PDB file of C-alpha atoms and ligand atoms in Angstrom:
ATOM      1  CA  MET A   1       4.817   1.596  -2.932  1.00  0.00           C
ATOM      2  CA  ASP A   2       7.557  -0.435  -4.781  1.00  0.00           C
ATOM      3  CA  GLY A   3       8.258   1.390  -7.932  1.00  0.00           C
ATOM      4  CA  THR A   4      10.814   4.085  -8.675  1.00  0.00           C
ATOM      5  CA  PRO A   5       9.614   7.561  -9.186  1.00  0.00           C
ATOM      6  CA  ASP A   6      10.875   9.876 -11.740  1.00  0.00           C
ATOM      7  CA  LEU A   7      12.189  12.180  -9.304  1.00  0.00           C
ATOM      8  CA  PRO A   8      13.644  15.944 -10.356  1.00  0.00           C
ATOM      9  CA  GLN A   9      17.131  15.859 -10.909  1.00  0.00           C
ATOM     10  CA  GLY A  10      19.749  15.880  -7.205  1.00  0.00           C
ATOM     11  CA  TYR A  11      16.988  14.164  -5.056  1.00  0.00           C
ATOM     12  CA  ARG A  12      17.096   9.625  -3.945  1.00  0.00           C
ATOM     13  CA  ARG A  13      14.841   7.904  -2.858  1.00  0.00           C
ATOM     14  CA  LEU A  14      15.233   5.128  -0.368  1.00  0.00           C
ATOM     15  CA  HIS A  15      11.986   2.708  -0.119  1.00  0.00           C
ATOM     16  CA  LEU A  16      11.182   0.674   3.349  1.00  0.00           C
ATOM     17  CA  PRO A  17       8.761  -1.345   3.811  1.00  0.00           C
ATOM     18  CA  GLU A  18       7.895  -0.752   7.844  1.00  0.00           C
ATOM     19  CA  ILE A  19      10.269   1.686   9.385  1.00  0.00           C
ATOM     20  CA  ASP A  20       9.169   3.824  12.865  1.00  0.00           C
ATOM     21  CA  SER A  21       9.292   7.202  10.990  1.00  0.00           C
ATOM     22  CA  THR A  22      10.556   8.293   8.091  1.00  0.00           C
ATOM     23  CA  ASN A  23      11.979  11.450   9.750  1.00  0.00           C
ATOM     24  CA  ASP A  24      13.852   9.471  12.599  1.00  0.00           C
ATOM     25  CA  GLU A  25      15.531   7.184   9.444  1.00  0.00           C
ATOM     26  CA  ALA A  26      16.693  10.931   7.735  1.00  0.00           C
ATOM     27  CA  ARG A  27      17.969  11.811  10.834  1.00  0.00           C
ATOM     28  CA  ARG A  28      19.725   9.447  11.317  1.00  0.00           C
ATOM     29  CA  ARG A  29      21.403   9.266   7.748  1.00  0.00           C
ATOM     30  CA  ALA A  30      21.680  12.637   8.330  1.00  0.00           C
ATOM     31  CA  GLU A  31      24.134  12.209  11.144  1.00  0.00           C
ATOM     32  CA  SER A  32      25.951   9.683   9.314  1.00  0.00           C
ATOM     33  CA  GLY A  33      26.638  12.566   6.947  1.00  0.00           C
ATOM     34  CA  ALA A  34      24.474  11.539   3.986  1.00  0.00           C
ATOM     35  CA  ASP A  35      24.074  14.450   1.482  1.00  0.00           C
ATOM     36  CA  GLY A  36      20.981  16.314   0.589  1.00  0.00           C
ATOM     37  CA  GLY A  37      17.952  15.658  -1.444  1.00  0.00           C
ATOM     38  CA  LEU A  38      17.214  12.178   0.627  1.00  0.00           C
ATOM     39  CA  VAL A  39      13.755  11.102  -0.007  1.00  0.00           C
ATOM     40  CA  VAL A  40      13.112   8.651   2.753  1.00  0.00           C
ATOM     41  CA  THR A  41      10.402   6.963   1.891  1.00  0.00           C
ATOM     42  CA  ALA A  42       7.817   3.624   3.896  1.00  0.00           C
ATOM     43  CA  ASP A  43       4.843   1.238   3.721  1.00  0.00           C
ATOM     44  CA  ARG A  44       3.729   2.466   7.331  1.00  0.00           C
ATOM     45  CA  GLN A  45       5.371   4.223  10.436  1.00  0.00           C
ATOM     46  CA  THR A  46       5.494   2.575  13.719  1.00  0.00           C
ATOM     47  CA  ALA A  47       6.073   5.173  15.624  1.00  0.00           C
ATOM     48  CA  GLY A  48       4.686   8.432  13.123  1.00  0.00           C
ATOM     49  CA  ARG A  49       4.813  11.342  15.052  1.00  0.00           C
ATOM     50  CA  GLY A  50       3.366  14.509  14.111  1.00  0.00           C
ATOM     51  CA  ARG A  51       4.245  17.979  15.173  1.00  0.00           C
ATOM     52  CA  ARG A  52       3.221  19.351  19.310  1.00  0.00           C
ATOM     53  CA  GLY A  53       4.253  15.425  20.186  1.00  0.00           C
ATOM     54  CA  ARG A  54       1.205  14.293  18.202  1.00  0.00           C
ATOM     55  CA  ASN A  55       1.578  10.401  16.954  1.00  0.00           C
ATOM     56  CA  TRP A  56       0.401  10.357  13.582  1.00  0.00           C
ATOM     57  CA  ASN A  57      -0.999   6.854  13.039  1.00  0.00           C
ATOM     58  CA  SER A  58       0.317   5.574   9.755  1.00  0.00           C
ATOM     59  CA  PRO A  59      -1.251   2.660   7.785  1.00  0.00           C
ATOM     60  CA  ASP A  60      -0.799   0.987   4.916  1.00  0.00           C
ATOM     61  CA  GLY A  61      -2.033   2.750   1.705  1.00  0.00           C
ATOM     62  CA  ASN A  62      -1.192   6.788   2.801  1.00  0.00           C
ATOM     63  CA  LEU A  63       2.541   8.695   1.599  1.00  0.00           C
ATOM     64  CA  TYR A  64       4.791   8.747   4.191  1.00  0.00           C
ATOM     65  CA  CYS A  65       8.379  10.541   3.119  1.00  0.00           C
ATOM     66  CA  SER A  66      10.860  12.495   4.404  1.00  0.00           C
ATOM     67  CA  ILE A  67      13.424  14.784   3.107  1.00  0.00           C
ATOM     68  CA  LEU A  68      16.661  15.177   4.055  1.00  0.00           C
ATOM     69  CA  VAL A  69      18.254  19.227   2.810  1.00  0.00           C
ATOM     70  CA  ARG A  70      20.916  20.930   3.517  1.00  0.00           C
ATOM     71  CA  PRO A  71      19.927  24.685   2.331  1.00  0.00           C
ATOM     72  CA  GLU A  72      22.611  27.540   3.724  1.00  0.00           C
ATOM     73  CA  ILE A  73      19.903  29.305   5.587  1.00  0.00           C
ATOM     74  CA  ALA A  74      20.106  30.415   9.463  1.00  0.00           C
ATOM     75  CA  PRO A  75      18.873  28.178  12.328  1.00  0.00           C
ATOM     76  CA  ALA A  76      16.362  31.184  12.144  1.00  0.00           C
ATOM     77  CA  GLU A  77      14.911  30.813   9.219  1.00  0.00           C
ATOM     78  CA  GLY A  78      14.406  27.078   9.116  1.00  0.00           C
ATOM     79  CA  ALA A  79      10.615  27.662  10.274  1.00  0.00           C
ATOM     80  CA  GLN A  80      10.533  28.999   6.797  1.00  0.00           C
ATOM     81  CA  ALA A  81      10.192  26.146   5.240  1.00  0.00           C
ATOM     82  CA  GLY A  82       7.070  24.771   5.996  1.00  0.00           C
ATOM     83  CA  PHE A  83       5.062  27.651   4.601  1.00  0.00           C
ATOM     84  CA  ALA A  84       7.272  26.767   1.136  1.00  0.00           C
ATOM     85  CA  VAL A  85       6.340  22.238   2.228  1.00  0.00           C
ATOM     86  CA  SER A  86       2.416  23.395   2.794  1.00  0.00           C
ATOM     87  CA  LEU A  87       1.905  25.730  -0.949  1.00  0.00           C
ATOM     88  CA  ALA A  88       3.448  22.413  -2.149  1.00  0.00           C
ATOM     89  CA  VAL A  89       1.708  19.845  -1.192  1.00  0.00           C
ATOM     90  CA  ALA A  90      -1.342  21.911  -1.357  1.00  0.00           C
ATOM     91  CA  ASP A  91      -0.014  22.480  -5.041  1.00  0.00           C
ATOM     92  CA  ILE A  92      -0.400  18.857  -6.061  1.00  0.00           C
ATOM     93  CA  VAL A  93      -3.888  18.137  -4.263  1.00  0.00           C
ATOM     94  CA  ALA A  94      -5.708  20.668  -5.991  1.00  0.00           C
ATOM     95  CA  ASP A  95      -3.623  19.044  -9.196  1.00  0.00           C
ATOM     96  CA  ALA A  96      -5.256  15.830  -8.202  1.00  0.00           C
ATOM     97  CA  LEU A  97      -8.744  16.681  -7.423  1.00  0.00           C
ATOM     98  CA  ALA A  98      -8.638  18.634 -10.792  1.00  0.00           C
ATOM     99  CA  HIS A  99      -9.148  22.053  -8.706  1.00  0.00           C
ATOM    100  CA  ALA A 100     -12.658  20.415  -7.854  1.00  0.00           C
ATOM    101  CA  LEU A 101     -12.602  21.807  -3.993  1.00  0.00           C
ATOM    102  CA  PRO A 102     -10.782  23.668  -1.859  1.00  0.00           C
ATOM    103  CA  VAL A 103      -7.434  23.441  -1.006  1.00  0.00           C
ATOM    104  CA  HIS A 104      -6.302  25.827   2.211  1.00  0.00           C
ATOM    105  CA  CYS A 105      -3.324  25.804   3.940  1.00  0.00           C
ATOM    106  CA  LYS A 106      -3.795  26.080   7.918  1.00  0.00           C
ATOM    107  CA  TRP A 107      -1.238  27.509  10.519  1.00  0.00           C
ATOM    108  CA  PRO A 108       1.377  27.121  10.044  1.00  0.00           C
ATOM    109  CA  ASN A 109       1.686  23.271   8.064  1.00  0.00           C
ATOM    110  CA  ASP A 110      -1.759  21.400   7.720  1.00  0.00           C
ATOM    111  CA  VAL A 111      -3.419  21.168   4.183  1.00  0.00           C
ATOM    112  CA  LEU A 112      -6.592  21.213   4.499  1.00  0.00           C
ATOM    113  CA  VAL A 113      -9.689  19.670   1.205  1.00  0.00           C
ATOM    114  CA  SER A 114     -13.373  21.543   2.189  1.00  0.00           C
ATOM    115  CA  ASP A 115     -12.407  22.510   5.610  1.00  0.00           C
ATOM    116  CA  GLN A 116     -10.712  19.398   6.798  1.00  0.00           C
ATOM    117  CA  LYS A 117      -7.136  18.076   6.978  1.00  0.00           C
ATOM    118  CA  VAL A 118      -5.294  15.973   4.303  1.00  0.00           C
ATOM    119  CA  SER A 119      -2.100  16.704   5.342  1.00  0.00           C
ATOM    120  CA  GLY A 120       0.206  16.923   7.964  1.00  0.00           C
ATOM    121  CA  ILE A 121       3.951  18.026   7.952  1.00  0.00           C
ATOM    122  CA  LEU A 122       6.823  18.047  10.390  1.00  0.00           C
ATOM    123  CA  ILE A 123       9.600  19.895  10.133  1.00  0.00           C
ATOM    124  CA  GLU A 124      12.898  19.253  12.489  1.00  0.00           C
ATOM    125  CA  SER A 125      16.792  20.567  12.017  1.00  0.00           C
ATOM    126  CA  ALA A 126      19.895  20.665  13.000  1.00  0.00           C
ATOM    127  CA  SER A 127      22.295  23.296  13.981  1.00  0.00           C
ATOM    128  CA  GLY A 128      25.395  23.542  12.581  1.00  0.00           C
ATOM    129  CA  ALA A 129      29.125  24.690  13.223  1.00  0.00           C
ATOM    130  CA  GLY A 130      28.652  27.985  11.355  1.00  0.00           C
ATOM    131  CA  ARG A 131      25.479  30.182  10.754  1.00  0.00           C
ATOM    132  CA  SER A 132      23.862  28.004   8.904  1.00  0.00           C
ATOM    133  CA  VAL A 133      21.881  25.080   9.511  1.00  0.00           C
ATOM    134  CA  ASP A 134      23.628  21.445   9.127  1.00  0.00           C
ATOM    135  CA  TRP A 135      19.920  20.149   8.051  1.00  0.00           C
ATOM    136  CA  LEU A 136      16.750  20.378   7.619  1.00  0.00           C
ATOM    137  CA  ILE A 137      14.330  17.319   7.310  1.00  0.00           C
ATOM    138  CA  ILE A 138      10.961  17.669   6.074  1.00  0.00           C
ATOM    139  CA  GLY A 139       8.564  15.251   6.784  1.00  0.00           C
ATOM    140  CA  ILE A 140       5.230  15.032   5.159  1.00  0.00           C
ATOM    141  CA  GLY A 141       2.247  12.565   5.129  1.00  0.00           C
ATOM    142  CA  ILE A 142      -1.144  12.760   2.704  1.00  0.00           C
ATOM    143  CA  ASN A 143      -4.031  10.784   3.899  1.00  0.00           C
ATOM    144  CA  VAL A 144      -4.255   9.406   0.402  1.00  0.00           C
ATOM    145  CA  THR A 145      -5.971   5.632   1.185  1.00  0.00           C
ATOM    146  CA  SER A 146      -7.574   6.281   4.756  1.00  0.00           C
ATOM    147  CA  HIS A 147      -7.640   9.048   7.433  1.00  0.00           C
ATOM    148  CA  PRO A 148      -8.030   9.144  11.447  1.00  0.00           C
ATOM    149  CA  ASP A 149     -11.462   9.854  12.125  1.00  0.00           C
ATOM    150  CA  PHE A 150     -11.025  12.708  14.903  1.00  0.00           C
ATOM    151  CA  ALA A 151     -14.752  14.390  15.792  1.00  0.00           C
ATOM    152  CA  GLU A 152     -13.255  17.650  17.202  1.00  0.00           C
ATOM    153  CA  LYS A 153     -10.107  17.336  14.668  1.00  0.00           C
ATOM    154  CA  PRO A 154     -11.944  16.532  11.164  1.00  0.00           C
ATOM    155  CA  ALA A 155      -9.565  14.768   8.557  1.00  0.00           C
ATOM    156  CA  THR A 156     -10.298  13.553   5.059  1.00  0.00           C
ATOM    157  CA  SER A 157      -7.864  11.435   2.405  1.00  0.00           C
ATOM    158  CA  LEU A 158      -7.874  11.870  -1.502  1.00  0.00           C
ATOM    159  CA  ALA A 159      -9.868   8.804  -1.498  1.00  0.00           C
ATOM    160  CA  ALA A 160     -12.352   9.918   0.422  1.00  0.00           C
ATOM    161  CA  CYS A 161     -12.418  13.095  -2.181  1.00  0.00           C
ATOM    162  CA  GLY A 162     -13.180  10.782  -5.315  1.00  0.00           C
ATOM    163  CA  VAL A 163      -9.815  10.675  -5.919  1.00  0.00           C
ATOM    164  CA  THR A 164      -7.335   7.335  -6.785  1.00  0.00           C
ATOM    165  CA  ALA A 165      -3.735   7.990  -6.423  1.00  0.00           C
ATOM    166  CA  GLN A 166      -0.518   6.495  -6.872  1.00  0.00           C
ATOM    167  CA  LEU A 167       1.822   6.770  -4.025  1.00  0.00           C
ATOM    168  CA  ASP A 168       4.591   6.396  -6.329  1.00  0.00           C
ATOM    169  CA  ASP A 169       3.195   9.203  -9.284  1.00  0.00           C
ATOM    170  CA  LEU A 170       1.948  11.042  -5.794  1.00  0.00           C
ATOM    171  CA  LEU A 171       5.435  10.930  -4.559  1.00  0.00           C
ATOM    172  CA  ALA A 172       7.254  12.369  -8.034  1.00  0.00           C
ATOM    173  CA  GLN A 173       4.555  15.217  -7.954  1.00  0.00           C
ATOM    174  CA  LEU A 174       5.590  15.825  -4.229  1.00  0.00           C
ATOM    175  CA  VAL A 175       8.922  16.655  -4.813  1.00  0.00           C
ATOM    176  CA  ALA A 176       8.849  18.379  -8.215  1.00  0.00           C
ATOM    177  CA  ALA A 177       6.830  20.734  -6.490  1.00  0.00           C
ATOM    178  CA  LEU A 178       8.881  20.911  -3.079  1.00  0.00           C
ATOM    179  CA  ASP A 179      11.453  21.497  -5.034  1.00  0.00           C
ATOM    180  CA  LEU A 180       9.862  24.099  -6.757  1.00  0.00           C
ATOM    181  CA  ARG A 181       8.923  26.008  -3.640  1.00  0.00           C
ATOM    182  CA  LEU A 182      12.588  25.607  -2.174  1.00  0.00           C
ATOM    183  CA  THR A 183      14.036  26.612  -5.310  1.00  0.00           C
ATOM    184  CA  GLN A 184      11.316  30.271  -4.758  1.00  0.00           C
ATOM    185  CA  TRP A 185      11.451  30.474  -1.162  1.00  0.00           C
ATOM    186  CA  LEU A 186      15.868  30.922  -1.505  1.00  0.00           C
ATOM    187  CA  GLU A 187      16.249  32.445  -4.851  1.00  0.00           C
ATOM    188  CA  GLN A 188      13.408  34.824  -4.519  1.00  0.00           C
ATOM    189  CA  GLY A 189      12.890  35.134  -0.765  1.00  0.00           C
ATOM    190  CA  PHE A 190      10.270  34.895   2.061  1.00  0.00           C
ATOM    191  CA  ASP A 191       8.242  37.620   0.851  1.00  0.00           C
ATOM    192  CA  SER A 192       7.812  35.413  -2.239  1.00  0.00           C
ATOM    193  CA  ILE A 193       6.349  32.023  -0.085  1.00  0.00           C
ATOM    194  CA  ARG A 194       4.321  34.113   2.454  1.00  0.00           C
ATOM    195  CA  ASN A 195       2.341  36.194  -0.515  1.00  0.00           C
ATOM    196  CA  ALA A 196       1.538  32.441  -2.298  1.00  0.00           C
ATOM    197  CA  TRP A 197       1.172  31.235   1.415  1.00  0.00           C
ATOM    198  CA  MET A 198      -1.505  34.131   1.943  1.00  0.00           C
ATOM    199  CA  GLU A 199      -3.269  33.767  -1.123  1.00  0.00           C
ATOM    200  CA  ARG A 200      -4.147  29.499   0.281  1.00  0.00           C
ATOM    201  CA  ALA A 201      -4.295  30.833   4.048  1.00  0.00           C
ATOM    202  CA  TRP A 202      -7.901  29.119   5.732  1.00  0.00           C
ATOM    203  CA  ARG A 203      -9.855  32.154   7.924  1.00  0.00           C
ATOM    204  CA  LEU A 204      -7.391  34.861   6.241  1.00  0.00           C
ATOM    205  CA  GLY A 205      -9.568  37.770   7.330  1.00  0.00           C
ATOM    206  CA  GLU A 206     -11.644  36.207   9.608  1.00  0.00           C
ATOM    207  CA  GLN A 207     -12.166  35.689  13.461  1.00  0.00           C
ATOM    208  CA  VAL A 208     -10.176  32.991  14.831  1.00  0.00           C
ATOM    209  CA  ASP A 209      -9.157  31.546  18.539  1.00  0.00           C
ATOM    210  CA  LEU A 210      -5.451  30.545  18.291  1.00  0.00           C
ATOM    211  CA  MET A 211      -4.481  28.556  21.604  1.00  0.00           C
ATOM    212  CA  THR A 212      -1.560  28.519  22.636  1.00  0.00           C
ATOM    213  CA  GLY A 213      -0.546  26.509  25.434  1.00  0.00           C
ATOM    214  CA  GLN A 214      -3.117  26.837  28.388  1.00  0.00           C
ATOM    215  CA  ASP A 215      -3.911  30.686  26.703  1.00  0.00           C
ATOM    216  CA  GLN A 216      -6.509  30.841  24.160  1.00  0.00           C
ATOM    217  CA  VAL A 217      -6.119  34.391  21.760  1.00  0.00           C
ATOM    218  CA  THR A 218      -8.864  35.487  19.320  1.00  0.00           C
ATOM    219  CA  GLY A 219      -8.977  37.609  16.851  1.00  0.00           C
ATOM    220  CA  ALA A 220      -9.116  38.202  13.264  1.00  0.00           C
ATOM    221  CA  PHE A 221      -6.573  36.779  10.965  1.00  0.00           C
ATOM    222  CA  ARG A 222      -4.015  39.557   9.051  1.00  0.00           C
ATOM    223  CA  GLY A 223      -1.754  37.612   7.392  1.00  0.00           C
ATOM    224  CA  LEU A 224       1.561  36.228   8.435  1.00  0.00           C
ATOM    225  CA  ASP A 225       4.841  38.569   9.664  1.00  0.00           C
ATOM    226  CA  GLU A 226       8.126  38.080   8.534  1.00  0.00           C
ATOM    227  CA  THR A 227       9.309  35.687  10.241  1.00  0.00           C
ATOM    228  CA  GLY A 228       6.056  32.894   9.990  1.00  0.00           C
ATOM    229  CA  GLY A 229       4.008  34.061  12.937  1.00  0.00           C
ATOM    230  CA  ILE A 230       0.455  34.263  12.462  1.00  0.00           C
ATOM    231  CA  VAL A 231      -0.743  37.922  12.944  1.00  0.00           C
ATOM    232  CA  LEU A 232      -3.872  38.525  14.918  1.00  0.00           C
ATOM    233  CA  GLU A 233      -5.979  41.749  14.971  1.00  0.00           C
ATOM    234  CA  LEU A 234      -7.263  41.399  18.602  1.00  0.00           C
ATOM    235  CA  ALA A 235     -10.576  43.666  19.422  1.00  0.00           C
ATOM    236  CA  GLY A 236      -9.399  46.959  20.444  1.00  0.00           C
ATOM    237  CA  GLY A 237      -7.549  47.166  16.651  1.00  0.00           C
ATOM    238  CA  GLU A 238      -4.031  46.028  18.739  1.00  0.00           C
ATOM    239  CA  ARG A 239      -2.279  43.437  16.643  1.00  0.00           C
ATOM    240  CA  ARG A 240      -0.758  40.249  17.689  1.00  0.00           C
ATOM    241  CA  ASN A 241       2.333  38.418  16.140  1.00  0.00           C
ATOM    242  CA  LEU A 242       2.367  34.532  17.636  1.00  0.00           C
ATOM    243  CA  GLY A 243       4.638  32.145  16.784  1.00  0.00           C
ATOM    244  CA  HIS A 244       3.296  29.540  18.375  1.00  0.00           C
ATOM    245  CA  GLY A 245      -0.347  27.089  18.992  1.00  0.00           C
ATOM    246  CA  GLU A 246      -3.292  25.892  17.232  1.00  0.00           C
ATOM    247  CA  LEU A 247      -5.249  27.735  15.069  1.00  0.00           C
ATOM    248  CA  VAL A 248      -9.515  26.916  15.133  1.00  0.00           C
ATOM    249  CA  ALA A 249     -12.224  28.667  13.427  1.00  0.00           C
ATOM    250  CA  GLN A 250     -15.037  30.374  14.739  1.00  0.00           C
ATOM    251  CA  GLY A 251     -18.801  29.314  13.842  1.00  0.00           C
TER     252      GLY A 251
HETATM  253  C1  BTN B   1       1.325  16.794  12.178  1.00  0.00           C
HETATM  254  O1  BTN B   1       0.442  17.184  11.469  1.00  0.00           O
HETATM  255  O2  BTN B   1       1.305  16.840  12.906  1.00  0.00           O
HETATM  256  C2  BTN B   1       2.682  16.672  11.405  1.00  0.00           C
HETATM  257  C3  BTN B   1       2.624  15.624  11.192  1.00  0.00           C
HETATM  258  C4  BTN B   1       3.570  14.484  10.185  1.00  0.00           C
HETATM  259  C5  BTN B   1       3.310  13.107   9.856  1.00  0.00           C
HETATM  260  C6  BTN B   1       5.015  12.588   8.960  1.00  0.00           C
HETATM  261  S1  BTN B   1       4.549  11.087   8.157  1.00  0.00           S
HETATM  262  C7  BTN B   1       6.152  11.361   7.716  1.00  0.00           C
HETATM  263  C8  BTN B   1       7.153  11.767   8.859  1.00  0.00           C
HETATM  264  N1  BTN B   1       7.800  10.715   9.206  1.00  0.00           N
HETATM  265  C9  BTN B   1       6.623  10.741  10.776  1.00  0.00           C
HETATM  266  O3  BTN B   1       7.033  10.534  11.836  1.00  0.00           O
HETATM  267  N2  BTN B   1       6.114  12.441  10.862  1.00  0.00           N
HETATM  268  C10 BTN B   1       6.697  13.121   9.542  1.00  0.00           C
END
């Protein structure tokens, strides 16, 4: 990955052969005053991070990028960004697959192809002195040539789906799609993103288990609330809004 991808106006790319984590490099640069629009990419990560403190295995051949943005949003709205980003990733993955396989957004921020994880997203933020966030770092990993092999968490890659993708081309498509979805979110509001996300939602309307730490909540997946929390309808008809956890399909 050493070309110069054609990024939309306002974005610039910093490519590194190897880094601990592109999110960590983007954070260091944000803290040193870098402007929004910085896109940090790497061929490989030595300490790639996932959600919930997990590792993100990061060999050569996959896409690792972190985008620094400085939107005027309240800290509580930061979680909404993950849904706009998941949609952008789902948009480009579906295009790469020529819409031949089902692509879904899995709550909160995964993208699946044929029920297998092809991309993970890690959003980190810092509060500013005022009412807005200081920065958001949007970390995206896309399995392009390889994927981890965990029986309990099925994963896939574009290559395993029969697609050969050039990393620089994919990055250019990703940043363009991301810019569109972020603009949609910031100009039209979270409702617009929420509606689009629900059209792509994995297992919407079906019975699911949500693992929240030690607890498990079972119910029918009814959608997202206005903060991005998942809404489950429990057996007695009670609706429960939950803000964190791991979604597991039944059956
Ligand atoms: C997850 O599914 O748990 C989120 C994975 C996020 C991985 C990406 S790869 C680029 C960026 N740098 C990191 O260390 N993590 C994110």
